[in-house]
Coordinates of C-alpha atoms in Angstrom, one line a residue:
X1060 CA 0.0 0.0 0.0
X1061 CA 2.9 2.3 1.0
X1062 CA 4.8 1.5 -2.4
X1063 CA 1.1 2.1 -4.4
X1064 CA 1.0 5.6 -2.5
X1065 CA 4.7 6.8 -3.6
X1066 CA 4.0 5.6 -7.1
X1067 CA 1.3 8.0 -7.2
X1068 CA 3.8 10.7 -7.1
X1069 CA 6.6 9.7 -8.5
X1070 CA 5.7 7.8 -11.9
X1071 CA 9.2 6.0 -11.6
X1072 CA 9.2 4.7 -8.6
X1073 CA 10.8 1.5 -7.5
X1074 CA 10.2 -0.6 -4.2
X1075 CA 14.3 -0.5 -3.8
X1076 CA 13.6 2.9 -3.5
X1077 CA 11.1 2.5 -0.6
X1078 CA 13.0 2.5 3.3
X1079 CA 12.0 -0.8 4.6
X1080 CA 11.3 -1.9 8.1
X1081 CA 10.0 -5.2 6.9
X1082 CA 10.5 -5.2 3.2
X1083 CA 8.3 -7.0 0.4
X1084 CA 9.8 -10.3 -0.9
X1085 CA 11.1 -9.9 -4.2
X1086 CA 14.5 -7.4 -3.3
X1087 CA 16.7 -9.8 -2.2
X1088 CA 15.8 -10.7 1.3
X1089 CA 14.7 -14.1 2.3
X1090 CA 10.7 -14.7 2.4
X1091 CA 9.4 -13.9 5.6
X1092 CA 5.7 -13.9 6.3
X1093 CA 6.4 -10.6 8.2
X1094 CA 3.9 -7.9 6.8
X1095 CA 6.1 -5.3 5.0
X1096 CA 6.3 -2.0 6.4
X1097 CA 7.9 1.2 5.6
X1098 CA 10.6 2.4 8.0
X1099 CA 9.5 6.1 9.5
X1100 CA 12.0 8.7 9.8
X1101 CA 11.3 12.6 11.0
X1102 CA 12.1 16.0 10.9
X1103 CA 12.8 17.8 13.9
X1104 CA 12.0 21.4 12.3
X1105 CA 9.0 20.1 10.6
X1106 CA 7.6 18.7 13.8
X1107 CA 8.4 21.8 15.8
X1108 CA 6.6 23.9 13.1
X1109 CA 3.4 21.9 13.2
X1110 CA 3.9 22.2 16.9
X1111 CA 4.3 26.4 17.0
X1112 CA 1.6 26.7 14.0
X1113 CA -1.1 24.9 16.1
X1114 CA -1.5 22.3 13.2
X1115 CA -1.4 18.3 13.8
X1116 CA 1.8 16.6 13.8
X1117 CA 2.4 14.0 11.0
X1118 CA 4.7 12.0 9.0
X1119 CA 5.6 13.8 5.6
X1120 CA 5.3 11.2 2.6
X1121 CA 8.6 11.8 1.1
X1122 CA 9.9 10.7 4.7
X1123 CA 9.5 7.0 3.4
X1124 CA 11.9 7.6 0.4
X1125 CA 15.2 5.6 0.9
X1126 CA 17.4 8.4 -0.5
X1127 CA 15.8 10.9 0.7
X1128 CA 17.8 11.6 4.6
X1129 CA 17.8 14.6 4.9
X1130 CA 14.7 17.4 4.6
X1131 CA 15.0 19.6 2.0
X1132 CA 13.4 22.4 3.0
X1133 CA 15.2 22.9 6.4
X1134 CA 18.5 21.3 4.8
X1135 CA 18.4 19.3 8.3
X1136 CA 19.0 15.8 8.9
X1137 CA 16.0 13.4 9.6
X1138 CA 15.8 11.2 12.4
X1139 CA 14.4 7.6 13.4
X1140 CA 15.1 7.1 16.9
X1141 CA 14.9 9.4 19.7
X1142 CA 18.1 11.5 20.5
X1143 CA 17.5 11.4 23.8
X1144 CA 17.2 7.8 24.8
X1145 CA 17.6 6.3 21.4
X1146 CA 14.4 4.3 21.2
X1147 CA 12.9 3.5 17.9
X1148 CA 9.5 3.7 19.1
X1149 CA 7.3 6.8 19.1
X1150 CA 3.3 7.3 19.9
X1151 CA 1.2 10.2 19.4
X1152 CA -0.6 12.3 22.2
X1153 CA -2.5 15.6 22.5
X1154 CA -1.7 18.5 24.0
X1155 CA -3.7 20.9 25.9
X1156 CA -4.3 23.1 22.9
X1157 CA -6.2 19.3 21.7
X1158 CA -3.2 19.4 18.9
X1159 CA -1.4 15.7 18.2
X1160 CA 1.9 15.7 19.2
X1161 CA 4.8 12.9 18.7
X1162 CA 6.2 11.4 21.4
X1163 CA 9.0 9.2 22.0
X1164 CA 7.5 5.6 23.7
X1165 CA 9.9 5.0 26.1
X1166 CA 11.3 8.6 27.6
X1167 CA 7.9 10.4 26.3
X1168 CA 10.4 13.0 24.9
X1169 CA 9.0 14.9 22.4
X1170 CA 10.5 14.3 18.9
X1171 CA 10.8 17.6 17.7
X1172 CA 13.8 18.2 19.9
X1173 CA 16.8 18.2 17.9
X1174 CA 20.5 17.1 18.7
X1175 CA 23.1 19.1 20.1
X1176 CA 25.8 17.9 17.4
X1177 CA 23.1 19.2 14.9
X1178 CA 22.3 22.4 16.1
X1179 CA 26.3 23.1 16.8
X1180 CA 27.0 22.2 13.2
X1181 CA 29.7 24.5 12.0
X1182 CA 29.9 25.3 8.4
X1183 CA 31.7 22.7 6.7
X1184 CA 29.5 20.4 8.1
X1185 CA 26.2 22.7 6.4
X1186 CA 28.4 22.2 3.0
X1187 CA 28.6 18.7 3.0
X1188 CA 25.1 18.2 4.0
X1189 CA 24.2 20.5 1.2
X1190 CA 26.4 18.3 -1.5
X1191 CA 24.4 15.2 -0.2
X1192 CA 20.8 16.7 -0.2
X1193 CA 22.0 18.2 -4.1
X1194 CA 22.3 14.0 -5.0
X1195 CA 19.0 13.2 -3.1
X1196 CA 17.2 16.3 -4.9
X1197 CA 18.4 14.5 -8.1
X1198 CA 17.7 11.2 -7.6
X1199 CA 13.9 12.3 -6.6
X1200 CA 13.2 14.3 -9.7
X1201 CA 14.4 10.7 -11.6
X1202 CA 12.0 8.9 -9.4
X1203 CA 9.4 11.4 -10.7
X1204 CA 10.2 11.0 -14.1
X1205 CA 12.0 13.8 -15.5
X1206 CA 16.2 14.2 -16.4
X1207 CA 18.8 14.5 -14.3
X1208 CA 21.1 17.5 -14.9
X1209 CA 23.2 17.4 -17.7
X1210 CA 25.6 19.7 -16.2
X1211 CA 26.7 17.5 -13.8
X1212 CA 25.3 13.8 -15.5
X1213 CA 26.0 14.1 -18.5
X1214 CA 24.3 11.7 -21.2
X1215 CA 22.3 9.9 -18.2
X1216 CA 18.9 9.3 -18.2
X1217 CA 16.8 8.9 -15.1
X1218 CA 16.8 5.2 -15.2
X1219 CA 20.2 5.2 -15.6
X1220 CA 20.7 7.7 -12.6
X1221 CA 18.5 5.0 -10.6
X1222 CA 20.6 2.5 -11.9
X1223 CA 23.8 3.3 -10.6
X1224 CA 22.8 4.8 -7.2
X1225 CA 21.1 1.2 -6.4
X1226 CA 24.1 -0.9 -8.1
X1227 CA 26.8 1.1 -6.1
X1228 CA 25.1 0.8 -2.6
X1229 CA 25.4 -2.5 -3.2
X1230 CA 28.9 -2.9 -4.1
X1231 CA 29.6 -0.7 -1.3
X1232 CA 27.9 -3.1 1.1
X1233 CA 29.4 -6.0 -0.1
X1234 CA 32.2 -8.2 2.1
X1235 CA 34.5 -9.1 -0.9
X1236 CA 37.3 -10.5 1.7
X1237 CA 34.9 -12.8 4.1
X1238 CA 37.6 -12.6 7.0
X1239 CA 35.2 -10.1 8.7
X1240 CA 31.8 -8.4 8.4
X1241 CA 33.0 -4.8 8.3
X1242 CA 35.3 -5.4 5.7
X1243 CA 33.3 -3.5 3.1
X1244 CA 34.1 -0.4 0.8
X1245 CA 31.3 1.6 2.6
X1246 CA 33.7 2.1 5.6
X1247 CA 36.7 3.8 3.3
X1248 CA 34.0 6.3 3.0
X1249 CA 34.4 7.6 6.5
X1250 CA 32.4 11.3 7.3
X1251 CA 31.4 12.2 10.7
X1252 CA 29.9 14.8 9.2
X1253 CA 27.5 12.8 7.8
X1254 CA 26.4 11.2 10.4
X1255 CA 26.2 14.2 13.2
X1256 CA 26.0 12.9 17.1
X1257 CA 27.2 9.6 16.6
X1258 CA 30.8 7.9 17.2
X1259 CA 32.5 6.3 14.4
X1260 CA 31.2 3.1 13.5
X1261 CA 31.8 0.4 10.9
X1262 CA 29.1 -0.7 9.2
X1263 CA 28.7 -4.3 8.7
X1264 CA 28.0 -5.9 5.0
X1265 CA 23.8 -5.9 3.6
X1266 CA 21.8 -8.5 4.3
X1267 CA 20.2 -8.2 1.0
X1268 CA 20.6 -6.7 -2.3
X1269 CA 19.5 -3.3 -1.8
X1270 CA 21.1 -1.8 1.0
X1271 CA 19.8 1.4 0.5
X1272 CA 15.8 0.2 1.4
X1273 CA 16.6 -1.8 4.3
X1274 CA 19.5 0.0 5.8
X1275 CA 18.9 2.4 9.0
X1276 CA 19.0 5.9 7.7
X1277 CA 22.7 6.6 9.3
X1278 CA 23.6 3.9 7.0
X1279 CA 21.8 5.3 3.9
X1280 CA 23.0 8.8 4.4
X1281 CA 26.5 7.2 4.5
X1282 CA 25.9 5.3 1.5
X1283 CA 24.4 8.4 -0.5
X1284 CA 27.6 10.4 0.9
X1285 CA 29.8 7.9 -0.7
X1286 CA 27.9 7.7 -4.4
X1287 CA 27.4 11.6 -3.6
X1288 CA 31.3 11.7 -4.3
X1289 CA 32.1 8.6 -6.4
X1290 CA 29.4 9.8 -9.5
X1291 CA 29.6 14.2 -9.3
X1292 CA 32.6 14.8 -11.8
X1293 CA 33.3 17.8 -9.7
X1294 CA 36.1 17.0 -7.2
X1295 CA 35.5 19.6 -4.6
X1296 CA 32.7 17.3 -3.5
X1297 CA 35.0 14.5 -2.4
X1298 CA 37.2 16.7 -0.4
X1299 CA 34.3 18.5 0.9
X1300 CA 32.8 15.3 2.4
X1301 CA 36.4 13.5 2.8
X1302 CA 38.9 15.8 3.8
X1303 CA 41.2 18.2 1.3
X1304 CA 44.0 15.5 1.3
X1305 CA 41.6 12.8 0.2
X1306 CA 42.2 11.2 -3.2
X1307 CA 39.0 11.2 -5.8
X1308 CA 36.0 9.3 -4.6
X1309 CA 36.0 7.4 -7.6
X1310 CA 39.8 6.3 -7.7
X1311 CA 38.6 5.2 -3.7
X1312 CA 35.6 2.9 -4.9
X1313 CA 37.6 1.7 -7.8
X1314 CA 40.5 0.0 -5.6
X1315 CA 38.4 -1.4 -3.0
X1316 CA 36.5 -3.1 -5.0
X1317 CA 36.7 -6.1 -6.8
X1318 CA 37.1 -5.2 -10.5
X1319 CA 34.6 -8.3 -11.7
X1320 CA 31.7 -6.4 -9.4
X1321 CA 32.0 -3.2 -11.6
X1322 CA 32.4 -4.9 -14.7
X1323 CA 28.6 -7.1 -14.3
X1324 CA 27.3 -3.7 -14.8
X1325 CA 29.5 -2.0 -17.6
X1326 CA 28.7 -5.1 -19.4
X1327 CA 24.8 -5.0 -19.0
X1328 CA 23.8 -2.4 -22.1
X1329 CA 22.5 0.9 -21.0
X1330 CA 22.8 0.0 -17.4
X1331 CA 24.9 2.4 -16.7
X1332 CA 25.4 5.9 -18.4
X1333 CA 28.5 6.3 -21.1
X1334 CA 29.6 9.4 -19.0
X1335 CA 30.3 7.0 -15.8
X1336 CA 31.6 4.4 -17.3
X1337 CA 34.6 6.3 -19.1
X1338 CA 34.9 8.4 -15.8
X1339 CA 35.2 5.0 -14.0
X1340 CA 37.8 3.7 -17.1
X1341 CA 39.8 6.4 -16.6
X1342 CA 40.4 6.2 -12.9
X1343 CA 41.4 2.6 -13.6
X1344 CA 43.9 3.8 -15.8
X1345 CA 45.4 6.3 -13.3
X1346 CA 45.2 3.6 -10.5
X1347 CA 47.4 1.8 -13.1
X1348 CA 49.6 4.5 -13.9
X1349 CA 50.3 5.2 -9.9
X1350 CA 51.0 1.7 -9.4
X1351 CA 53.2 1.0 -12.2
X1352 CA 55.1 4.4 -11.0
X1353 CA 55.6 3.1 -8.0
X1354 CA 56.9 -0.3 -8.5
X1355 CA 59.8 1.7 -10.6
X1356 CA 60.1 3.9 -7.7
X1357 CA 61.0 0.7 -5.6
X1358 CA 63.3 -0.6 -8.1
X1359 CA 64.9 2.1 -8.5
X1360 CA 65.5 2.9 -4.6
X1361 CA 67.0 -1.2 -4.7
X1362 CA 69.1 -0.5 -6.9
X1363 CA 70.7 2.3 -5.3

């Protein structure tokens, strides 16, 4: 029913793209006779809004949307848990005024409250946010059906857009080693900024196919962080999420991946845009170049 609403507005809307508490068989999780249900995430501003404007509290539709982690009319970061006591529960009262109000279930905190790390967010942590939300804004006009922009994709449709935003999260969340379950890509990808209030954390490999609809939404802010950098051509958006001494995003994915996951999908026609591909192609030859440089450099310092 939830996946039947979004589709209403947004004409290309996939259930990979849903967020998933219990997800629908069919996107690579085991059967369960669970009933599916969508995984709820909130706005703090939106909440205290409704709260300050007299008007009912409620869950905004686009909330539900797996890329979407951050609202994009208060450029804030949107919550599932309570900051307070970190429950994932919430239930709804009414306040004197009669007005419903959202409530944490266990500390009866009210969820409008937002985090300290949030509100104390300096500026370099607004401009990576921003870089983040300018992906999400993106992906959600291709989910509605229209272009992305050519500036910045060039010669990629919306499908195409979908395409490799859903293929890399799951690269990213694979365990290519098996040694461990937080051996995966997703954890070169490292910004606290990201991921405000919390301590750095691996994150372990997917349970499924699509990490991006049944991940928790620190997870799938990470993972949009990471593809945020990896497809924008512009490299001021990897150091602005990664640090100015970081090397490109897309050199990053390249070598900590295995080379046979990238190539499924260069090989499946139109599956991913001819702009990416030769973007990826030529950070495999600069890998290359840097290796083969450095193996002469080593050589050379024998011999000496």
């Amino acid at each position: 029913m939830a996946g039947n609403a979004l589709r209403r507005r947004y004409k290309a809307m996939r259930k990979e793209f849903v967020a998933w508490l219990y997800p629908p068989t069919g996107i690579g999780l085991a059967t369960s006779s669970v009933i599916p249900c969508v995984r709820v995430a909130w706005c703090n501003r939106c909440l205290a809004e409704d709260l300050a404007n007299a008007r009912p509290a409620y869950f905004r539709q686009c909330w539900a949307l797996a890329p979407q982690t951050f609202c994009h009319k208060h450029r804030w970061p949107l919550e599932e848990r309570c900051n307070i006591c970190g429950a994932y529960n919430w239930t709804v009262i009414r306040t004197a005024t009669n007005c419903v109000r959202l409530v944490c279930g266990e500390c009866w905190r009210p969820l409008e409250r937002s985090m300290r790390a949030a509100l104390d967010a300096p500026s370099s942590m607004l401009d990576a946010w921003d870089r983040v939300i300018a992906l999400e804004a993106e992906i959600l006009a291709a989910l509605s059906g229209r272009t992305p922009d050519q500036f910045r994709f060039n010669f990629t449709s919306g499908a195409q857009l979908l395409n490799e935003v859903d293929d890399i999260a799951g690269i990213l969340c694979r365990n290519y080693w098996g040694y461990t379950r937080t051996n995966i890509p997703l954890n070169a990808f490292s910004c606290p900024a990201i991921t405000p209030g919390y301590l750095p954390q691996d994150f372990y490999e997917s349970d499924g196919l699509h990490p991006l609809a049944t991940g928790s939404i620190r997870k799938r802010r990470s993972l949009l962080g990471a593809i945020c950098a990896i497809l924008d051509p512009d490299p001021t958006t990897g150091r602005t999420l990664y640090g100015p001494e970081s090397r490109p995003s897309i050199e990053e994915f390249v070598s900590t991946v295995e080379r046979a996951a990238i190539e499924i999908h260069i090989s499946a026609a139109d599956r991913w845009s001819p702009s990416f591909i030769s973007r990826l192609n030529g950070a495999r030859r600069a890998l290359d170049q840097k290796r083969k440089v450095s193996k002469l450099a080593a050589i050379w310092s024998l011999r000496r």
